[in-house]
Amino acid sequence: MTLALQNYQVSIGARQIVQPMALTVQPGELLAVLGPNGAGKSTFMKGLCGLRPAQGLAMIGGVDLLRATPFQRSTMVGYVAQDLAHLSVLMTVFELMLLAQSGGRHSWRVANENFVRAEETLKILGLARFANARPITLSGGERQMIALALALVRRPKLLLLDEPTSALDLANQLQMLDVVAAYTRDFNIVTLVILHDMNLATRYANKALVLDRGRALPVGPCRDVLTPAMIAEIYGVHCKVVEVDEGRFTAIYPLSLRR
């Protein structure tokens, strides 16, 4: 299902954080959302999952996410926030997987299906061994993967990840994004991921969206968007961009601050 934003904007009080924008992301595509600190990236994402008041249209599968009920939105959107405080409870991973499927409704009418989905999702992500563990006993990288499993257990059509690699070492960053990219492709969903590391974006994303003080720059393939000229203008950093792995993706090397 295609994600289509039209005149999408987010304000907090009288302050407009995300300026009106249009965006189309096809099923199976992973879009990297980039920009300096304070550019509006997290607010842009929170508007799509109902955590910030947004205007315009955000259509996926014939549903306008901005006008959907919380239950409708919970069946369409999986969201992983920066803060994983919800994993500090004393429940087991499997119990949390069941709870994540309730969508705020207290019903066990589909309990068997919930059990099956929980088991399947943990298996797909290679996390079955953690089913009876409590997240508070796990490492940071393992907790991040559990948060991803909780977002995917309801089989969302849209996956939103807010800086999922920011607290991870290099190996866990690659493991996380390997799984996300494969799931996006194999299950034909739309994934938006906020990243600060442009090299991860060029390696994993089909396209890049750069926000600058709430303004969206034109979206396109990473090699067309993440250019030395753009990085100098938006980030204030001179850099060199080179092709690696026989041109499969590019690598970005910072050289100096722009004076």
PDB file of C-alpha atoms in Angstrom:
ATOM      1  CA  MET A   1       0.000   0.000   0.000  1.00  0.00           C
ATOM      2  CA  THR A   2       1.399   3.378  -1.047  1.00  0.00           C
ATOM      3  CA  LEU A   3       1.868   6.151   1.512  1.00  0.00           C
ATOM      4  CA  ALA A   4       0.748   9.494   0.075  1.00  0.00           C
ATOM      5  CA  LEU A   5       1.011  12.782   1.959  1.00  0.00           C
ATOM      6  CA  GLN A   6      -0.698  15.895   0.612  1.00  0.00           C
ATOM      7  CA  ASN A   7      -0.372  19.316   2.223  1.00  0.00           C
ATOM      8  CA  TYR A   8       0.874  17.479   5.318  1.00  0.00           C
ATOM      9  CA  GLN A   9       1.914  19.823   8.136  1.00  0.00           C
ATOM     10  CA  VAL A  10       2.368  19.728  11.883  1.00  0.00           C
ATOM     11  CA  SER A  11       2.016  22.575  14.373  1.00  0.00           C
ATOM     12  CA  ILE A  12       2.368  22.789  18.127  1.00  0.00           C
ATOM     13  CA  GLY A  13       0.236  25.655  19.330  1.00  0.00           C
ATOM     14  CA  ALA A  14       0.859  28.630  17.059  1.00  0.00           C
ATOM     15  CA  ARG A  15       4.268  27.319  15.996  1.00  0.00           C
ATOM     16  CA  GLN A  16       4.491  25.395  12.736  1.00  0.00           C
ATOM     17  CA  ILE A  17       7.098  22.648  13.130  1.00  0.00           C
ATOM     18  CA  VAL A  18       6.637  20.887   9.768  1.00  0.00           C
ATOM     19  CA  GLN A  19       5.742  23.075   6.802  1.00  0.00           C
ATOM     20  CA  PRO A  20       3.211  21.901   4.182  1.00  0.00           C
ATOM     21  CA  MET A  21       4.686  19.086   2.126  1.00  0.00           C
ATOM     22  CA  ALA A  22       3.823  16.286  -0.288  1.00  0.00           C
ATOM     23  CA  LEU A  23       5.387  12.848  -0.281  1.00  0.00           C
ATOM     24  CA  THR A  24       4.821   9.471  -1.945  1.00  0.00           C
ATOM     25  CA  VAL A  25       6.495   6.246  -0.808  1.00  0.00           C
ATOM     26  CA  GLN A  26       5.792   2.980  -2.591  1.00  0.00           C
ATOM     27  CA  PRO A  27       5.326  -0.441  -0.945  1.00  0.00           C
ATOM     28  CA  GLY A  28       8.659  -2.163  -0.373  1.00  0.00           C
ATOM     29  CA  GLU A  29      10.534   1.132  -0.104  1.00  0.00           C
ATOM     30  CA  LEU A  30      12.577   2.341   2.847  1.00  0.00           C
ATOM     31  CA  LEU A  31      12.752   6.134   3.157  1.00  0.00           C
ATOM     32  CA  ALA A  32      15.505   7.713   5.267  1.00  0.00           C
ATOM     33  CA  VAL A  33      14.448  10.916   7.043  1.00  0.00           C
ATOM     34  CA  LEU A  34      17.431  13.147   7.714  1.00  0.00           C
ATOM     35  CA  GLY A  35      18.203  16.686   8.831  1.00  0.00           C
ATOM     36  CA  PRO A  36      20.051  18.665  11.501  1.00  0.00           C
ATOM     37  CA  ASN A  37      18.982  18.616  15.135  1.00  0.00           C
ATOM     38  CA  GLY A  38      15.731  20.533  15.567  1.00  0.00           C
ATOM     39  CA  ALA A  39      14.731  20.147  11.913  1.00  0.00           C
ATOM     40  CA  GLY A  40      11.353  18.596  12.812  1.00  0.00           C
ATOM     41  CA  LYS A  41      12.086  14.947  12.028  1.00  0.00           C
ATOM     42  CA  SER A  42      10.547  13.411  15.149  1.00  0.00           C
ATOM     43  CA  THR A  43       7.553  15.747  15.003  1.00  0.00           C
ATOM     44  CA  PHE A  44       7.035  14.831  11.340  1.00  0.00           C
ATOM     45  CA  MET A  45       6.876  11.167  12.338  1.00  0.00           C
ATOM     46  CA  LYS A  46       4.745  11.662  15.461  1.00  0.00           C
ATOM     47  CA  GLY A  47       2.098  13.428  13.374  1.00  0.00           C
ATOM     48  CA  LEU A  48       1.675  10.277  11.288  1.00  0.00           C
ATOM     49  CA  CYS A  49       1.032   8.062  14.303  1.00  0.00           C
ATOM     50  CA  GLY A  50      -1.280  10.481  16.114  1.00  0.00           C
ATOM     51  CA  LEU A  51       1.131  11.735  18.785  1.00  0.00           C
ATOM     52  CA  ARG A  52       1.132  15.299  17.406  1.00  0.00           C
ATOM     53  CA  PRO A  53      -1.771  17.227  15.819  1.00  0.00           C
ATOM     54  CA  ALA A  54      -1.304  17.216  12.039  1.00  0.00           C
ATOM     55  CA  GLN A  55      -3.228  18.626   9.090  1.00  0.00           C
ATOM     56  CA  GLY A  56      -3.598  17.680   5.448  1.00  0.00           C
ATOM     57  CA  LEU A  57      -3.858  14.112   4.184  1.00  0.00           C
ATOM     58  CA  ALA A  58      -1.808  11.031   5.043  1.00  0.00           C
ATOM     59  CA  MET A  59      -3.300   8.187   2.998  1.00  0.00           C
ATOM     60  CA  ILE A  60      -2.349   4.525   3.076  1.00  0.00           C
ATOM     61  CA  GLY A  61      -4.594   1.679   1.996  1.00  0.00           C
ATOM     62  CA  GLY A  62      -7.534   4.043   1.532  1.00  0.00           C
ATOM     63  CA  VAL A  63      -7.272   5.241   5.147  1.00  0.00           C
ATOM     64  CA  ASP A  64      -6.412   8.812   6.127  1.00  0.00           C
ATOM     65  CA  LEU A  65      -4.185   8.343   9.165  1.00  0.00           C
ATOM     66  CA  LEU A  66      -4.889  11.879  10.350  1.00  0.00           C
ATOM     67  CA  ARG A  67      -8.613  11.131  10.691  1.00  0.00           C
ATOM     68  CA  ALA A  68      -8.464   7.470  11.676  1.00  0.00           C
ATOM     69  CA  THR A  69      -9.489   6.253  15.108  1.00  0.00           C
ATOM     70  CA  PRO A  70      -6.670   5.207  17.454  1.00  0.00           C
ATOM     71  CA  PHE A  71      -7.639   1.558  16.913  1.00  0.00           C
ATOM     72  CA  GLN A  72      -7.598   1.921  13.105  1.00  0.00           C
ATOM     73  CA  ARG A  73      -4.223   3.631  13.272  1.00  0.00           C
ATOM     74  CA  SER A  74      -2.809   0.934  15.544  1.00  0.00           C
ATOM     75  CA  THR A  75      -3.630  -1.724  12.942  1.00  0.00           C
ATOM     76  CA  MET A  76      -1.983   0.268  10.119  1.00  0.00           C
ATOM     77  CA  VAL A  77       1.085   1.816  11.762  1.00  0.00           C
ATOM     78  CA  GLY A  78       3.980   0.359  13.739  1.00  0.00           C
ATOM     79  CA  TYR A  79       6.056   2.929  15.627  1.00  0.00           C
ATOM     80  CA  VAL A  80       9.343   2.659  17.528  1.00  0.00           C
ATOM     81  CA  ALA A  81      10.164   5.780  19.534  1.00  0.00           C
ATOM     82  CA  GLN A  82      13.586   6.901  20.755  1.00  0.00           C
ATOM     83  CA  ASP A  83      12.529   6.333  24.354  1.00  0.00           C
ATOM     84  CA  LEU A  84      12.099   2.643  25.216  1.00  0.00           C
ATOM     85  CA  ALA A  85      10.725   3.257  28.712  1.00  0.00           C
ATOM     86  CA  HIS A  86       7.767   0.994  27.921  1.00  0.00           C
ATOM     87  CA  LEU A  87      10.201  -1.932  28.023  1.00  0.00           C
ATOM     88  CA  SER A  88      11.028  -1.310  31.687  1.00  0.00           C
ATOM     89  CA  VAL A  89       8.015  -3.296  32.916  1.00  0.00           C
ATOM     90  CA  LEU A  90       8.375  -6.714  34.540  1.00  0.00           C
ATOM     91  CA  MET A  91       6.412  -8.567  31.854  1.00  0.00           C
ATOM     92  CA  THR A  92       8.105 -11.104  29.601  1.00  0.00           C
ATOM     93  CA  VAL A  93       8.754 -10.412  25.936  1.00  0.00           C
ATOM     94  CA  PHE A  94       5.988 -12.821  24.908  1.00  0.00           C
ATOM     95  CA  GLU A  95       3.491 -11.183  27.268  1.00  0.00           C
ATOM     96  CA  LEU A  96       4.350  -7.800  25.766  1.00  0.00           C
ATOM     97  CA  MET A  97       3.870  -9.232  22.277  1.00  0.00           C
ATOM     98  CA  LEU A  98       0.341 -10.288  23.241  1.00  0.00           C
ATOM     99  CA  LEU A  99      -0.398  -6.935  24.873  1.00  0.00           C
ATOM    100  CA  ALA A 100       0.834  -5.061  21.774  1.00  0.00           C
ATOM    101  CA  GLN A 101      -1.917  -6.712  19.738  1.00  0.00           C
ATOM    102  CA  SER A 102      -4.770  -5.487  21.928  1.00  0.00           C
ATOM    103  CA  GLY A 103      -4.827  -2.024  20.336  1.00  0.00           C
ATOM    104  CA  GLY A 104      -6.187  -0.683  23.607  1.00  0.00           C
ATOM    105  CA  ARG A 105      -9.130  -3.089  23.524  1.00  0.00           C
ATOM    106  CA  HIS A 106      -9.655  -5.531  26.360  1.00  0.00           C
ATOM    107  CA  SER A 107     -10.697  -8.624  24.456  1.00  0.00           C
ATOM    108  CA  TRP A 108      -9.345 -12.146  24.106  1.00  0.00           C
ATOM    109  CA  ARG A 109     -11.652 -13.210  21.301  1.00  0.00           C
ATOM    110  CA  VAL A 110      -8.713 -13.720  18.951  1.00  0.00           C
ATOM    111  CA  ALA A 111      -6.271 -15.049  21.554  1.00  0.00           C
ATOM    112  CA  ASN A 112      -5.155 -17.979  19.386  1.00  0.00           C
ATOM    113  CA  GLU A 113      -4.322 -15.667  16.498  1.00  0.00           C
ATOM    114  CA  ASN A 114      -2.449 -13.386  18.895  1.00  0.00           C
ATOM    115  CA  PHE A 115      -0.309 -16.279  20.103  1.00  0.00           C
ATOM    116  CA  VAL A 116       0.475 -17.345  16.541  1.00  0.00           C
ATOM    117  CA  ARG A 117       1.417 -13.837  15.444  1.00  0.00           C
ATOM    118  CA  ALA A 118       3.637 -13.329  18.481  1.00  0.00           C
ATOM    119  CA  GLU A 119       5.480 -16.594  17.829  1.00  0.00           C
ATOM    120  CA  GLU A 120       5.823 -15.927  14.097  1.00  0.00           C
ATOM    121  CA  THR A 121       7.104 -12.380  14.546  1.00  0.00           C
ATOM    122  CA  LEU A 122       9.756 -13.373  17.083  1.00  0.00           C
ATOM    123  CA  LYS A 123      10.845 -16.202  14.791  1.00  0.00           C
ATOM    124  CA  ILE A 124      11.020 -13.968  11.688  1.00  0.00           C
ATOM    125  CA  LEU A 125      13.223 -11.478  13.557  1.00  0.00           C
ATOM    126  CA  GLY A 126      15.414 -14.179  15.092  1.00  0.00           C
ATOM    127  CA  LEU A 127      14.222 -13.347  18.621  1.00  0.00           C
ATOM    128  CA  ALA A 128      12.406 -16.555  19.630  1.00  0.00           C
ATOM    129  CA  ARG A 129      15.030 -17.276  22.301  1.00  0.00           C
ATOM    130  CA  PHE A 130      13.963 -14.122  24.177  1.00  0.00           C
ATOM    131  CA  ALA A 131      10.259 -15.036  24.429  1.00  0.00           C
ATOM    132  CA  ASN A 132      10.406 -15.766  28.171  1.00  0.00           C
ATOM    133  CA  ALA A 133      12.963 -13.091  29.026  1.00  0.00           C
ATOM    134  CA  ARG A 134      12.154  -9.770  30.634  1.00  0.00           C
ATOM    135  CA  PRO A 135      13.343  -6.804  28.541  1.00  0.00           C
ATOM    136  CA  ILE A 136      14.963  -5.145  31.566  1.00  0.00           C
ATOM    137  CA  THR A 137      17.474  -8.030  31.626  1.00  0.00           C
ATOM    138  CA  LEU A 138      18.493  -7.577  27.976  1.00  0.00           C
ATOM    139  CA  SER A 139      21.201  -5.466  26.359  1.00  0.00           C
ATOM    140  CA  GLY A 140      20.464  -2.199  24.589  1.00  0.00           C
ATOM    141  CA  GLY A 141      20.683  -3.806  21.168  1.00  0.00           C
ATOM    142  CA  GLU A 142      18.412  -6.669  22.186  1.00  0.00           C
ATOM    143  CA  ARG A 143      15.857  -4.264  23.666  1.00  0.00           C
ATOM    144  CA  GLN A 144      15.853  -2.277  20.438  1.00  0.00           C
ATOM    145  CA  MET A 145      15.102  -5.453  18.485  1.00  0.00           C
ATOM    146  CA  ILE A 146      12.280  -6.318  20.916  1.00  0.00           C
ATOM    147  CA  ALA A 147      10.817  -2.827  20.366  1.00  0.00           C
ATOM    148  CA  LEU A 148      10.903  -3.532  16.622  1.00  0.00           C
ATOM    149  CA  ALA A 149       9.102  -6.854  17.165  1.00  0.00           C
ATOM    150  CA  LEU A 150       6.378  -5.106  19.173  1.00  0.00           C
ATOM    151  CA  ALA A 151       5.884  -2.637  16.309  1.00  0.00           C
ATOM    152  CA  LEU A 152       5.621  -5.417  13.721  1.00  0.00           C
ATOM    153  CA  VAL A 153       3.465  -7.959  15.539  1.00  0.00           C
ATOM    154  CA  ARG A 154       0.205  -6.493  14.180  1.00  0.00           C
ATOM    155  CA  ARG A 155       1.545  -6.632  10.607  1.00  0.00           C
ATOM    156  CA  PRO A 156       1.439  -2.868   9.965  1.00  0.00           C
ATOM    157  CA  LYS A 157       1.439  -1.388   6.467  1.00  0.00           C
ATOM    158  CA  LEU A 158       3.573   1.549   7.626  1.00  0.00           C
ATOM    159  CA  LEU A 159       6.615   1.225   9.900  1.00  0.00           C
ATOM    160  CA  LEU A 160       8.000   4.364  11.599  1.00  0.00           C
ATOM    161  CA  LEU A 161      11.396   4.216  13.326  1.00  0.00           C
ATOM    162  CA  ASP A 162      12.744   7.233  15.226  1.00  0.00           C
ATOM    163  CA  GLU A 163      16.548   6.965  15.396  1.00  0.00           C
ATOM    164  CA  PRO A 164      16.585   3.199  15.997  1.00  0.00           C
ATOM    165  CA  THR A 165      20.391   3.033  15.734  1.00  0.00           C
ATOM    166  CA  SER A 166      21.390   6.045  17.840  1.00  0.00           C
ATOM    167  CA  ALA A 167      22.334   4.031  20.952  1.00  0.00           C
ATOM    168  CA  LEU A 168      23.743   0.983  19.162  1.00  0.00           C
ATOM    169  CA  ASP A 169      27.297  -0.051  18.324  1.00  0.00           C
ATOM    170  CA  LEU A 170      28.254  -0.599  14.693  1.00  0.00           C
ATOM    171  CA  ALA A 171      27.452  -4.321  14.597  1.00  0.00           C
ATOM    172  CA  ASN A 172      24.019  -3.796  16.166  1.00  0.00           C
ATOM    173  CA  GLN A 173      23.296  -0.886  13.810  1.00  0.00           C
ATOM    174  CA  LEU A 174      23.900  -3.158  10.826  1.00  0.00           C
ATOM    175  CA  GLN A 175      21.909  -6.001  12.373  1.00  0.00           C
ATOM    176  CA  MET A 176      18.947  -3.723  13.058  1.00  0.00           C
ATOM    177  CA  LEU A 177      18.855  -2.183   9.588  1.00  0.00           C
ATOM    178  CA  ASP A 178      19.527  -5.513   7.850  1.00  0.00           C
ATOM    179  CA  VAL A 179      16.363  -6.840   9.503  1.00  0.00           C
ATOM    180  CA  VAL A 180      14.331  -3.694   8.798  1.00  0.00           C
ATOM    181  CA  ALA A 181      15.348  -3.567   5.126  1.00  0.00           C
ATOM    182  CA  ALA A 182      14.620  -7.272   4.599  1.00  0.00           C
ATOM    183  CA  TYR A 183      11.232  -7.073   6.347  1.00  0.00           C
ATOM    184  CA  THR A 184      10.263  -3.985   4.342  1.00  0.00           C
ATOM    185  CA  ARG A 185      11.111  -5.752   1.090  1.00  0.00           C
ATOM    186  CA  ASP A 186       9.752  -9.212   1.944  1.00  0.00           C
ATOM    187  CA  PHE A 187       6.435  -8.001   3.394  1.00  0.00           C
ATOM    188  CA  ASN A 188       6.046  -5.130   0.906  1.00  0.00           C
ATOM    189  CA  ILE A 189       5.432  -2.442   3.531  1.00  0.00           C
ATOM    190  CA  VAL A 190       6.429   1.229   3.660  1.00  0.00           C
ATOM    191  CA  THR A 191       9.184   2.096   6.144  1.00  0.00           C
ATOM    192  CA  LEU A 192      10.296   5.548   7.281  1.00  0.00           C
ATOM    193  CA  VAL A 193      13.411   5.672   9.452  1.00  0.00           C
ATOM    194  CA  ILE A 194      15.000   8.741  11.040  1.00  0.00           C
ATOM    195  CA  LEU A 195      18.798   8.562  10.833  1.00  0.00           C
ATOM    196  CA  HIS A 196      21.683  10.878  11.594  1.00  0.00           C
ATOM    197  CA  ASP A 197      24.283   8.657   9.929  1.00  0.00           C
ATOM    198  CA  MET A 198      24.175   9.434   6.224  1.00  0.00           C
ATOM    199  CA  ASN A 199      26.307   6.397   5.427  1.00  0.00           C
ATOM    200  CA  LEU A 200      23.648   4.124   6.892  1.00  0.00           C
ATOM    201  CA  ALA A 201      21.073   5.973   4.818  1.00  0.00           C
ATOM    202  CA  THR A 202      22.981   5.491   1.566  1.00  0.00           C
ATOM    203  CA  ARG A 203      23.492   1.802   2.365  1.00  0.00           C
ATOM    204  CA  TYR A 204      19.902   0.898   3.265  1.00  0.00           C
ATOM    205  CA  ALA A 205      17.428   3.495   2.000  1.00  0.00           C
ATOM    206  CA  ASN A 206      15.788   3.592  -1.419  1.00  0.00           C
ATOM    207  CA  LYS A 207      15.179   7.328  -1.051  1.00  0.00           C
ATOM    208  CA  ALA A 208      16.014  10.196   1.283  1.00  0.00           C
ATOM    209  CA  LEU A 209      13.922  13.034   2.688  1.00  0.00           C
ATOM    210  CA  VAL A 210      15.871  15.924   4.221  1.00  0.00           C
ATOM    211  CA  LEU A 211      14.134  18.358   6.559  1.00  0.00           C
ATOM    212  CA  ASP A 212      15.600  21.785   7.243  1.00  0.00           C
ATOM    213  CA  ARG A 213      13.823  23.841   9.927  1.00  0.00           C
ATOM    214  CA  GLY A 214      10.576  22.106   9.045  1.00  0.00           C
ATOM    215  CA  ARG A 215      10.971  22.543   5.293  1.00  0.00           C
ATOM    216  CA  ALA A 216      11.121  19.393   3.171  1.00  0.00           C
ATOM    217  CA  LEU A 217      13.734  19.295   0.421  1.00  0.00           C
ATOM    218  CA  PRO A 218      12.898  17.365  -2.771  1.00  0.00           C
ATOM    219  CA  VAL A 219      12.885  13.598  -2.214  1.00  0.00           C
ATOM    220  CA  GLY A 220      14.976  11.277  -4.355  1.00  0.00           C
ATOM    221  CA  PRO A 221      17.588   8.509  -4.360  1.00  0.00           C
ATOM    222  CA  CYS A 222      20.221   9.023  -1.674  1.00  0.00           C
ATOM    223  CA  ARG A 223      23.029   9.633  -4.162  1.00  0.00           C
ATOM    224  CA  ASP A 224      20.985  12.459  -5.727  1.00  0.00           C
ATOM    225  CA  VAL A 225      19.925  14.026  -2.426  1.00  0.00           C
ATOM    226  CA  LEU A 226      22.970  13.644  -0.178  1.00  0.00           C
ATOM    227  CA  THR A 227      25.354  15.728  -2.252  1.00  0.00           C
ATOM    228  CA  PRO A 228      28.332  17.789  -1.048  1.00  0.00           C
ATOM    229  CA  ALA A 229      26.454  20.983  -1.965  1.00  0.00           C
ATOM    230  CA  MET A 230      23.362  20.038   0.062  1.00  0.00           C
ATOM    231  CA  ILE A 231      25.389  18.904   3.064  1.00  0.00           C
ATOM    232  CA  ALA A 232      27.405  22.140   3.039  1.00  0.00           C
ATOM    233  CA  GLU A 233      24.250  24.258   2.802  1.00  0.00           C
ATOM    234  CA  ILE A 234      22.047  22.408   5.316  1.00  0.00           C
ATOM    235  CA  TYR A 235      24.595  20.998   7.771  1.00  0.00           C
ATOM    236  CA  GLY A 236      27.398  23.528   7.361  1.00  0.00           C
ATOM    237  CA  VAL A 237      29.953  20.800   6.691  1.00  0.00           C
ATOM    238  CA  HIS A 238      32.258  20.331   3.717  1.00  0.00           C
ATOM    239  CA  CYS A 239      32.496  16.676   2.748  1.00  0.00           C
ATOM    240  CA  LYS A 240      33.596  14.257   0.073  1.00  0.00           C
ATOM    241  CA  VAL A 241      31.211  11.684  -1.434  1.00  0.00           C
ATOM    242  CA  VAL A 242      32.684   8.568  -3.059  1.00  0.00           C
ATOM    243  CA  GLU A 243      31.186   5.425  -4.556  1.00  0.00           C
ATOM    244  CA  VAL A 244      31.945   2.138  -2.780  1.00  0.00           C
ATOM    245  CA  ASP A 245      31.202  -1.536  -3.334  1.00  0.00           C
ATOM    246  CA  GLU A 246      31.412  -1.075  -7.119  1.00  0.00           C
ATOM    247  CA  GLY A 247      28.949   1.817  -7.031  1.00  0.00           C
ATOM    248  CA  ARG A 248      26.232  -0.014  -5.062  1.00  0.00           C
ATOM    249  CA  PHE A 249      26.082   2.913  -2.641  1.00  0.00           C
ATOM    250  CA  THR A 250      28.063   5.982  -1.648  1.00  0.00           C
ATOM    251  CA  ALA A 251      30.154   6.881   1.396  1.00  0.00           C
ATOM    252  CA  ILE A 252      30.272  10.383   2.849  1.00  0.00           C
ATOM    253  CA  TYR A 253      33.442  11.691   4.516  1.00  0.00           C
ATOM    254  CA  PRO A 254      33.274  14.956   6.504  1.00  0.00           C
ATOM    255  CA  LEU A 255      36.242  17.237   5.796  1.00  0.00           C
ATOM    256  CA  SER A 256      35.697  20.495   7.693  1.00  0.00           C
ATOM    257  CA  LEU A 257      33.114  22.916   9.026  1.00  0.00           C
ATOM    258  CA  ARG A 258      31.977  25.565   6.585  1.00  0.00           C
ATOM    259  CA  ARG A 259      33.235  28.937   7.807  1.00  0.00           C
TER     260      ARG A 259
END
